PDB file of C-alpha atoms in Angstrom:
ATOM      1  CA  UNK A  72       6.806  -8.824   5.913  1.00  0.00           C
ATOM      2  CA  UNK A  73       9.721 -11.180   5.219  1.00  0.00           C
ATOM      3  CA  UNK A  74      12.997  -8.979   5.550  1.00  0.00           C
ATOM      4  CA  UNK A  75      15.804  -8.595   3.250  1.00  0.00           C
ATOM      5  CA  UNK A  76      19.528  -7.864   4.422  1.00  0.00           C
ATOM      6  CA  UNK A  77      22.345  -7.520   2.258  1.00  0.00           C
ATOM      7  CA  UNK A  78      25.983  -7.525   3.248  1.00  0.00           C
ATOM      8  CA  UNK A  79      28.080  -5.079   2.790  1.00  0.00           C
ATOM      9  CA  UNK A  80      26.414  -2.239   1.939  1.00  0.00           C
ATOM     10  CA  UNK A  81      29.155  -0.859  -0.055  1.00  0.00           C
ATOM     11  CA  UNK A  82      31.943  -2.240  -1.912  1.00  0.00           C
ATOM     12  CA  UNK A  83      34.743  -1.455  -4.091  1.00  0.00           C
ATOM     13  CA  UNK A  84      36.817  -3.580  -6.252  1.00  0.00           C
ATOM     14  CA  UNK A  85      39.254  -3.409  -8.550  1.00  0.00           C
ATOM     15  CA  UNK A  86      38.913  -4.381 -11.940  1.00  0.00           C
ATOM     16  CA  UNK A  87      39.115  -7.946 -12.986  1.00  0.00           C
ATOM     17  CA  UNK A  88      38.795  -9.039  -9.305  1.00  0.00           C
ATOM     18  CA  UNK A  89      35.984 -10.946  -8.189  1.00  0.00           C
ATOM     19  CA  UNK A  90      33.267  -9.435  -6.258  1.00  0.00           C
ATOM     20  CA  UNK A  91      30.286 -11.413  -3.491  1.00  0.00           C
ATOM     21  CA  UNK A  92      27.406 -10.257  -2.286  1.00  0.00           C
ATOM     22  CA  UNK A  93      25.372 -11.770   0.416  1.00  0.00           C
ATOM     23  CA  UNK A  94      21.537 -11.289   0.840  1.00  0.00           C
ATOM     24  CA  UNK A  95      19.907 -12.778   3.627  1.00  0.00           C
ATOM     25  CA  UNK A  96      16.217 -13.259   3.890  1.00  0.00           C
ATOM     26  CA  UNK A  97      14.103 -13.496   7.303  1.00  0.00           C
ATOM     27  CA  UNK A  98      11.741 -16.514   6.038  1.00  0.00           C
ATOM     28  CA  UNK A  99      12.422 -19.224   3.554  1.00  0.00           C
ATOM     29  CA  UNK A 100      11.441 -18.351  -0.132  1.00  0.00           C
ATOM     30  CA  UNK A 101      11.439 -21.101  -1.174  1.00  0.00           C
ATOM     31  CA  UNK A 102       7.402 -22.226  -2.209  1.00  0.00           C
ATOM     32  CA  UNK A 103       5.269 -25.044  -2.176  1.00  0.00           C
ATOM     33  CA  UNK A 104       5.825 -25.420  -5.977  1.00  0.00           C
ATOM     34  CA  UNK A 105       9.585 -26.191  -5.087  1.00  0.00           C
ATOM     35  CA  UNK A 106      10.836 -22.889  -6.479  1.00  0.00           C
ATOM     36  CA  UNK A 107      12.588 -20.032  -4.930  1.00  0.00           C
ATOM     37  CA  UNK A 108      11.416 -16.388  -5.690  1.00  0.00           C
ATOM     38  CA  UNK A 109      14.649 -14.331  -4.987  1.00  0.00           C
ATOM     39  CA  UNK A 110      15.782 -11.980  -7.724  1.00  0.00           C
ATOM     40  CA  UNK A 111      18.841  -9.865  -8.323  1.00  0.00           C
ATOM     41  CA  UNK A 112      18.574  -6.245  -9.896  1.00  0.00           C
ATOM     42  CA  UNK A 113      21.477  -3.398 -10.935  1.00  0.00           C
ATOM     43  CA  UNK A 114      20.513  -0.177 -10.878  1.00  0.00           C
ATOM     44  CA  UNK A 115      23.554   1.296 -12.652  1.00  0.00           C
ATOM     45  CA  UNK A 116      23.533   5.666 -12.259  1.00  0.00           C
ATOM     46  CA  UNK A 117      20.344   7.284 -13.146  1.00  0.00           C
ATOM     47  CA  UNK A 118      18.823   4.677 -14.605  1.00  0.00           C
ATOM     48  CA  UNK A 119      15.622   2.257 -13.877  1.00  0.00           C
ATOM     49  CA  UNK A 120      17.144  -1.150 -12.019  1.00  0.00           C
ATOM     50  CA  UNK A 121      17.094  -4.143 -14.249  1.00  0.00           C
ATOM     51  CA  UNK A 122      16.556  -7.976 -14.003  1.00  0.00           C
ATOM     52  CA  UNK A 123      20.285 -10.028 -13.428  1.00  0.00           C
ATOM     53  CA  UNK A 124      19.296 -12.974 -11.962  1.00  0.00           C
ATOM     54  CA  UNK A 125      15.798 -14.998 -11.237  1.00  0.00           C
ATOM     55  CA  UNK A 126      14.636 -17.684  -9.058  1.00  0.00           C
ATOM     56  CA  UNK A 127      18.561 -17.809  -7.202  1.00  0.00           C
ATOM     57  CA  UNK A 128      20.839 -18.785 -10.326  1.00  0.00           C
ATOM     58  CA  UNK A 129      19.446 -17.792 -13.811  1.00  0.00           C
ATOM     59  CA  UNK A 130      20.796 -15.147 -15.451  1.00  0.00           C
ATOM     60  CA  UNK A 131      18.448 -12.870 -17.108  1.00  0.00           C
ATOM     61  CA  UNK A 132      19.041 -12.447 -21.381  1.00  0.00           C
ATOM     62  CA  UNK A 133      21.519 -10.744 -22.298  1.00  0.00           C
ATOM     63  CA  UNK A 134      23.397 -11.256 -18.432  1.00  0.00           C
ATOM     64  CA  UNK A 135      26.767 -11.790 -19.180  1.00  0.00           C
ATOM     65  CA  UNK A 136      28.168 -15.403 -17.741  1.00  0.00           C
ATOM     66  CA  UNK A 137      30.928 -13.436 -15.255  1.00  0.00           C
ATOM     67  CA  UNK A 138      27.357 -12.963 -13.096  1.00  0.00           C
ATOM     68  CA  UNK A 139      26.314 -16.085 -11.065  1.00  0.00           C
ATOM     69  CA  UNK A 140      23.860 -16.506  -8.312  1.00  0.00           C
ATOM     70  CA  UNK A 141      23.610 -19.375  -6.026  1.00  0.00           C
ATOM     71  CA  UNK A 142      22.204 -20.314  -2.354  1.00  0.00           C
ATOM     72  CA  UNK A 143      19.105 -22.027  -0.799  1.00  0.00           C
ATOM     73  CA  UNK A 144      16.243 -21.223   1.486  1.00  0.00           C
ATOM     74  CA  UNK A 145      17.512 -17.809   3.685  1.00  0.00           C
ATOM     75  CA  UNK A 146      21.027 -17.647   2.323  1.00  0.00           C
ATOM     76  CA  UNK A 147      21.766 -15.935  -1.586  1.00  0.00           C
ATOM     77  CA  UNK A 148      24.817 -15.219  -3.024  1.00  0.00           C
ATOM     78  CA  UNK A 149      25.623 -12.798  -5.970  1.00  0.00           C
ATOM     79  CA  UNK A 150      28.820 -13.257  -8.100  1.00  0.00           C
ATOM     80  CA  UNK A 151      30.786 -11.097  -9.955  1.00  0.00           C
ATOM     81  CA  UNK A 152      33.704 -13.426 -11.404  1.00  0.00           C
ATOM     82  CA  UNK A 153      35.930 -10.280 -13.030  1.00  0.00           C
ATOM     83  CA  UNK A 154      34.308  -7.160 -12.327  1.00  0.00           C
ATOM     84  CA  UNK A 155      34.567  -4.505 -15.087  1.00  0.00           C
ATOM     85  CA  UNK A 156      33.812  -0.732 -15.108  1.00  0.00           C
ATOM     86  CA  UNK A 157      30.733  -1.075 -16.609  1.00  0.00           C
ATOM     87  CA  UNK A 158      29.178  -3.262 -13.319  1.00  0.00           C
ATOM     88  CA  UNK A 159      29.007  -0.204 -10.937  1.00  0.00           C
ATOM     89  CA  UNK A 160      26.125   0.375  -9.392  1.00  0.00           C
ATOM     90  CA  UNK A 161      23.710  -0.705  -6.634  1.00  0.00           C
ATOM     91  CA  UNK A 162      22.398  -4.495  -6.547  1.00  0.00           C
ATOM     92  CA  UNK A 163      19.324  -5.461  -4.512  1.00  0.00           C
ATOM     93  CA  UNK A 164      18.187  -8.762  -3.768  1.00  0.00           C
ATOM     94  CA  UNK A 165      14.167  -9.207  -4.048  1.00  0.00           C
ATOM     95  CA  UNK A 166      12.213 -11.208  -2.976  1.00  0.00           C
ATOM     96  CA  UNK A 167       8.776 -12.479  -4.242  1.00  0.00           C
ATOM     97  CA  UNK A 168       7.678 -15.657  -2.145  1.00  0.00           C
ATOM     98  CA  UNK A 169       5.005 -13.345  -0.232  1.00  0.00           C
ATOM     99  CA  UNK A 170       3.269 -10.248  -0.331  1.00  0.00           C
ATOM    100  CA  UNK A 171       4.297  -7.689  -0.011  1.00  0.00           C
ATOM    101  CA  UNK A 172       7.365  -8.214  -2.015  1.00  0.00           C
ATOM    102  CA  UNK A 173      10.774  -6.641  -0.424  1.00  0.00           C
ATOM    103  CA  UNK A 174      14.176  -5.498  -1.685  1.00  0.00           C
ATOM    104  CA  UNK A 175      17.200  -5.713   0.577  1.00  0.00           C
ATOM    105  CA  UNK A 176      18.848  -2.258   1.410  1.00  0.00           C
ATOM    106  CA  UNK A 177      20.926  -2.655  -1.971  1.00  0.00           C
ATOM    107  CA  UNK A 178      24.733  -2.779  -2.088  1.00  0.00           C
ATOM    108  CA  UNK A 179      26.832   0.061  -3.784  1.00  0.00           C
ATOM    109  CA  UNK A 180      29.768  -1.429  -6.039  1.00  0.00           C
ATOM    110  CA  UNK A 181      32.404   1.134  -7.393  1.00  0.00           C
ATOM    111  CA  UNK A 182      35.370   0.378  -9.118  1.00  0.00           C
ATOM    112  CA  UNK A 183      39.161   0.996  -7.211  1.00  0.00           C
TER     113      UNK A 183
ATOM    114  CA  UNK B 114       9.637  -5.100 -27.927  1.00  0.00           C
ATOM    115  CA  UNK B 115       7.618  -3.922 -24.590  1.00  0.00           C
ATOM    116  CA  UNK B 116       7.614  -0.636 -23.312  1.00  0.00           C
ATOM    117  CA  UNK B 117       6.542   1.426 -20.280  1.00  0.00           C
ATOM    118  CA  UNK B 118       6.296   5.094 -20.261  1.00  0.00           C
ATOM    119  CA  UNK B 119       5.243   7.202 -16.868  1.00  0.00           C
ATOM    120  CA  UNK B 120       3.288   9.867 -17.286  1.00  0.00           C
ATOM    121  CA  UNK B 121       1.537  12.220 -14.690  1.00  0.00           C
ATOM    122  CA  UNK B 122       2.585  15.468 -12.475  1.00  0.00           C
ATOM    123  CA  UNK B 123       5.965  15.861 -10.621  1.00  0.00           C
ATOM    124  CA  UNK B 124       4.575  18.057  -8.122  1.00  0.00           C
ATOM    125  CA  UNK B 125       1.826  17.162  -5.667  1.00  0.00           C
ATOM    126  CA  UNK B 126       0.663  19.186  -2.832  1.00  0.00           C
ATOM    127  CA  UNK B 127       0.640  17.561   1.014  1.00  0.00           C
ATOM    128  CA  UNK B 128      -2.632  15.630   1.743  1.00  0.00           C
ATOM    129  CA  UNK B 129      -3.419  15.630  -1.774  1.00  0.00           C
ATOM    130  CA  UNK B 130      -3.356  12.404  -4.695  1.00  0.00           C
ATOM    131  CA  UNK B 131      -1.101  11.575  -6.837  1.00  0.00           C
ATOM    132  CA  UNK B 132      -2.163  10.680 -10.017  1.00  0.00           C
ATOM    133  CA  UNK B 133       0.331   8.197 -12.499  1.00  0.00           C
ATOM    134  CA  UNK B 134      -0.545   6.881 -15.394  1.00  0.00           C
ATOM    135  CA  UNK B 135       1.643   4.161 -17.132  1.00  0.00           C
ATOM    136  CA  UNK B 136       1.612   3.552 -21.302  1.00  0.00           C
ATOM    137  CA  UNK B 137       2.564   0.252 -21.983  1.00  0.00           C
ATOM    138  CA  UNK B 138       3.667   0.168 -25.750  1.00  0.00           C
ATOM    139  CA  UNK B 139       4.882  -2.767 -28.129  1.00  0.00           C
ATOM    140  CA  UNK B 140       2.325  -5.435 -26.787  1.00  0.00           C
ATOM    141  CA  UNK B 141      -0.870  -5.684 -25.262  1.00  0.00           C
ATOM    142  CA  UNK B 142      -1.921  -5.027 -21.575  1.00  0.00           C
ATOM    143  CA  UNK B 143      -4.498  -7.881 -21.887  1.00  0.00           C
ATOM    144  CA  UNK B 144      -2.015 -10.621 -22.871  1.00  0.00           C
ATOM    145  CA  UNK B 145      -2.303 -12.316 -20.091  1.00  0.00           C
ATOM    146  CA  UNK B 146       1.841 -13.151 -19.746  1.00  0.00           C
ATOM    147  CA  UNK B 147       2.182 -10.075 -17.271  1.00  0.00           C
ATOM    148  CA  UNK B 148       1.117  -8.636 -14.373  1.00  0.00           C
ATOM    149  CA  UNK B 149       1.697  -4.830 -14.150  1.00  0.00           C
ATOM    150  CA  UNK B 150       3.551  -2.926 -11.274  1.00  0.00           C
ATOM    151  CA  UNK B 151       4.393   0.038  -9.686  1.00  0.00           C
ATOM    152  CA  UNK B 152       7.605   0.603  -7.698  1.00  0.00           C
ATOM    153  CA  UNK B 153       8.930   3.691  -5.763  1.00  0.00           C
ATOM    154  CA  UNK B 154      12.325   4.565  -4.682  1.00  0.00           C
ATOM    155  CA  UNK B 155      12.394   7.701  -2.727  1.00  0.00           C
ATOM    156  CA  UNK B 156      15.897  10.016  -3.683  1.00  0.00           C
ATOM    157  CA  UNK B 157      18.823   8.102  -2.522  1.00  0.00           C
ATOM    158  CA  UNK B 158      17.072   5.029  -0.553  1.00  0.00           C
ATOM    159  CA  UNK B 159      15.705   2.055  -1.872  1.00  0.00           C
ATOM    160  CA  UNK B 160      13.150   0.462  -3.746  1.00  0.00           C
ATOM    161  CA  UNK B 161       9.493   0.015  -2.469  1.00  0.00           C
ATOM    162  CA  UNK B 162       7.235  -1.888  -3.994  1.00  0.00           C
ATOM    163  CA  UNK B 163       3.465  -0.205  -3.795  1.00  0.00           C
ATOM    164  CA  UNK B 164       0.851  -2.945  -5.811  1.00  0.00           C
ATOM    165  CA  UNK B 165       0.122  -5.027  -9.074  1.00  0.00           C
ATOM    166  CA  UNK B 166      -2.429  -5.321 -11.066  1.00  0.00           C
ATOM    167  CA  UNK B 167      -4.053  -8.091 -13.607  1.00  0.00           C
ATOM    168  CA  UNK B 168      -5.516  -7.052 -17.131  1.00  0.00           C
ATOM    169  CA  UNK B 169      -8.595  -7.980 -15.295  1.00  0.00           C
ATOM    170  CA  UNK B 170      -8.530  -5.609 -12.617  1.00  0.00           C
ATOM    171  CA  UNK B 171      -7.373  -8.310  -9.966  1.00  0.00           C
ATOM    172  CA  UNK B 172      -5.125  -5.535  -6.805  1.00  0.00           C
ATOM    173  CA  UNK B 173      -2.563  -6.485  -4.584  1.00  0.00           C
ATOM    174  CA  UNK B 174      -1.264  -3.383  -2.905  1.00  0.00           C
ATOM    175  CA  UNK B 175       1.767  -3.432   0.147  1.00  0.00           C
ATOM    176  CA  UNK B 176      -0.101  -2.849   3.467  1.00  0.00           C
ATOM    177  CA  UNK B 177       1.676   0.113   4.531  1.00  0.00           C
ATOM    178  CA  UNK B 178      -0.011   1.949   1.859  1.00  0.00           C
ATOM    179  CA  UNK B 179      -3.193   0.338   0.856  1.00  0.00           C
ATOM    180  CA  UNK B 180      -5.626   2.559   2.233  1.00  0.00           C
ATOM    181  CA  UNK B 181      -4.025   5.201   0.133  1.00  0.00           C
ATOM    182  CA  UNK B 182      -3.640   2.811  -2.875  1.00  0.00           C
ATOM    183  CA  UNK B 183      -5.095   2.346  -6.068  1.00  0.00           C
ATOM    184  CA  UNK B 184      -4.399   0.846  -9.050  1.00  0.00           C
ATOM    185  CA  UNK B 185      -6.246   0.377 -12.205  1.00  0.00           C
ATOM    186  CA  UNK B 186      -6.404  -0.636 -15.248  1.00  0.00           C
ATOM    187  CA  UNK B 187      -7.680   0.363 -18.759  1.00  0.00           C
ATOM    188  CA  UNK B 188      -6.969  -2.031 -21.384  1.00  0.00           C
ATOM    189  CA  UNK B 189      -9.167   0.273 -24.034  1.00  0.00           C
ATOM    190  CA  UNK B 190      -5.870   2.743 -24.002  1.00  0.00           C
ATOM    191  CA  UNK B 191      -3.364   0.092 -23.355  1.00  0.00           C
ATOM    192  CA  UNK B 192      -2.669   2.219 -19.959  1.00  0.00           C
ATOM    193  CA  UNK B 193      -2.789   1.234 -16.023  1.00  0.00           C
ATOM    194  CA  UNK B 194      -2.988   3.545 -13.496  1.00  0.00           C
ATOM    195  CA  UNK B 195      -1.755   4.578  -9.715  1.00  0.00           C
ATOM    196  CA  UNK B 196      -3.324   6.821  -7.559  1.00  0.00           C
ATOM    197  CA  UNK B 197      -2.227   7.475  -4.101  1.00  0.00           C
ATOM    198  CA  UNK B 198      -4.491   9.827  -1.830  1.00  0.00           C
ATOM    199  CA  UNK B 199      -3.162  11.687   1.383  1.00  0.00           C
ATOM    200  CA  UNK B 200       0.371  12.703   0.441  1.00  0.00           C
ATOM    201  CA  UNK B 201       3.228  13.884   2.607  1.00  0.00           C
ATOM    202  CA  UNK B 202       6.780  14.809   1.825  1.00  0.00           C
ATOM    203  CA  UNK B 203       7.592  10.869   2.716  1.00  0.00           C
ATOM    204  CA  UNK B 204       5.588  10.198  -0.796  1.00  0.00           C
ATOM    205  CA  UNK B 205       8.490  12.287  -2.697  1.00  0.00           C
ATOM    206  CA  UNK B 206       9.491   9.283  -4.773  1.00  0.00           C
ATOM    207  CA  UNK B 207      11.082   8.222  -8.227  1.00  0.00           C
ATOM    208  CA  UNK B 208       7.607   6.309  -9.186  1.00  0.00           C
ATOM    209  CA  UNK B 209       8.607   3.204 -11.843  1.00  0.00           C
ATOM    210  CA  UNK B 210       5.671   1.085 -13.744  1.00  0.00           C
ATOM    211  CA  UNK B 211       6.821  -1.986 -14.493  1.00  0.00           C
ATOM    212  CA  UNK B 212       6.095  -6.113 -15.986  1.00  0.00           C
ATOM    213  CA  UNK B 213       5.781  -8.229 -13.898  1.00  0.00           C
ATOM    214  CA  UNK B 214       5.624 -12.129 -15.733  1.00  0.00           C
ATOM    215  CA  UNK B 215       2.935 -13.986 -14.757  1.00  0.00           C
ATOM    216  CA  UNK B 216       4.218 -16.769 -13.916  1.00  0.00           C
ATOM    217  CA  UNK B 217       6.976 -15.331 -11.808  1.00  0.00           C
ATOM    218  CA  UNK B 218       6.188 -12.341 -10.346  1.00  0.00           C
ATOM    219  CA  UNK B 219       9.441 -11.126  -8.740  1.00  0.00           C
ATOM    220  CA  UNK B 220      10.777 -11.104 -12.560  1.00  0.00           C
ATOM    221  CA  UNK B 221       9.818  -7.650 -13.258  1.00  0.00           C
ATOM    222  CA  UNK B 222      11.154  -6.722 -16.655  1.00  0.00           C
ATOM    223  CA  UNK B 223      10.591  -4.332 -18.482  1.00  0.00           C
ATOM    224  CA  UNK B 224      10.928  -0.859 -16.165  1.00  0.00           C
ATOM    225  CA  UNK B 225       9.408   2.120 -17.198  1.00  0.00           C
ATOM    226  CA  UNK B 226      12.245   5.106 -16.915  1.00  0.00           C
ATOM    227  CA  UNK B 227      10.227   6.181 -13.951  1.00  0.00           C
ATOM    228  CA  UNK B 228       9.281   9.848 -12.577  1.00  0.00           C
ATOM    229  CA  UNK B 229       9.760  12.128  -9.701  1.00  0.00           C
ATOM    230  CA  UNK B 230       7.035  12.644  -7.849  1.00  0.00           C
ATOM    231  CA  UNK B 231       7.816  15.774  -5.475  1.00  0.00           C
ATOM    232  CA  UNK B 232       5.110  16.275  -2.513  1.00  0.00           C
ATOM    233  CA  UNK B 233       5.440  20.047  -1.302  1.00  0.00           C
ATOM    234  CA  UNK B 234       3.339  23.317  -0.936  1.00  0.00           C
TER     235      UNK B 234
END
């Protein structure tokens, strides 16, 4: 199974500051068909996760632009340009380049 | 606009199955643009996936759990299905359905609200 790490586990940030996650993967995902399967979800309290960012760098409808995603083959960033109150949460990086498909650990933002 | 609604018992007793059922509403199951999931997240970890399945019945399950697994579909009532057999407390899960485009499978949009599934006597 290809193995997802995320660091850190936990942050907190105060608003308007920018925010970076790193998710590390233990196997390229990027595919034969030139295009890398690593995803970005929020799961914001009690609530199902939902899609942020596909395939690296696209943000999902309705994502607002503040969100950004970059990296290449192991290495992923996630963005937050300004956080605001309403990004808290826990983000996980996916991956979906082979099965099984794995999450990193997830990393808990909360707002200073 | 799509939707997925779990349905099914939230208490299962050890060594017994556990029996989901997901609705999807708003669009069809056999159109072809989605695969269909299920993902677990057991209270305060992370998320798991467990298997996907085609409109045409086409599995893929995550080793750790296939011989428990299975998932089916049945595109008369719109529905598709998880059952997992042998359950211990480790199985105590919130259980998601979810869409998973077909062309990109790690895009899994929409979620289902999910349920708690609590194995204990």
């Amino acid at each position: 199974d290809i193995v997802m790490t995320q660091t850190p586990l936990s942050l907190s940030v105060t608003p308007g500051q920018p925010a970076s996650i790193s998710c590390k993967s233990s196997q390229s995902l990027l595919y034969s068909d030139g295009r890398t399967y690593l995803y970005w979800y929020l799961q914001k309290p009690g609530q199902p996760p939902h899609l942020l960012i596909y395939e690296v760098s696209n943000r999902f409808s309705g994502v607002p632009d503040r969100f950004s995603g970059s990296g290449s083959g192991t290495d992923f960033t996630l963005k937050i340009s300004r956080v605001e109150a309403e990004d808290v949460g826990v983000y996980y990086c996916m991956q979906s380049v082979q099965l099984p498909f794995t999450f990193g650990p997830g990393t808990k933002v909360d707002i200073k | 606009q799509l939707q997925l609604q779990v349905s099914g018992p939230g208490l299962v007793i050890p060594s017994e199955t556990l029996s989901l059922t997901c609705t999807v509403s708003g669009g069809s199951i056999s159109s072809g643009s989605f695969y269909w999931g299920w993902i677990r997240q057991p209270p305060g970890k992370g998320l798991e996936w467990i298997g996907t399945i085609y409109y045409s019945g086409t599995t893929y399950s995550n080793p750790s759990l296939k011989s428990r697994v299975t998932i089916s579909v049945d595109t008369s009532k719109n529905q598709f299905s998880l059952r997992l057999s042998s359950v211990t407390a480790a199985d105590t899960a919130v259980y998601y359905c979810v869409g998973q485009n077909s062309s990109a499978w790690g895009w899994l949009d929409p979620w289902g609200q999910g349920t708690l599934v609590t194995v204990s006597s």
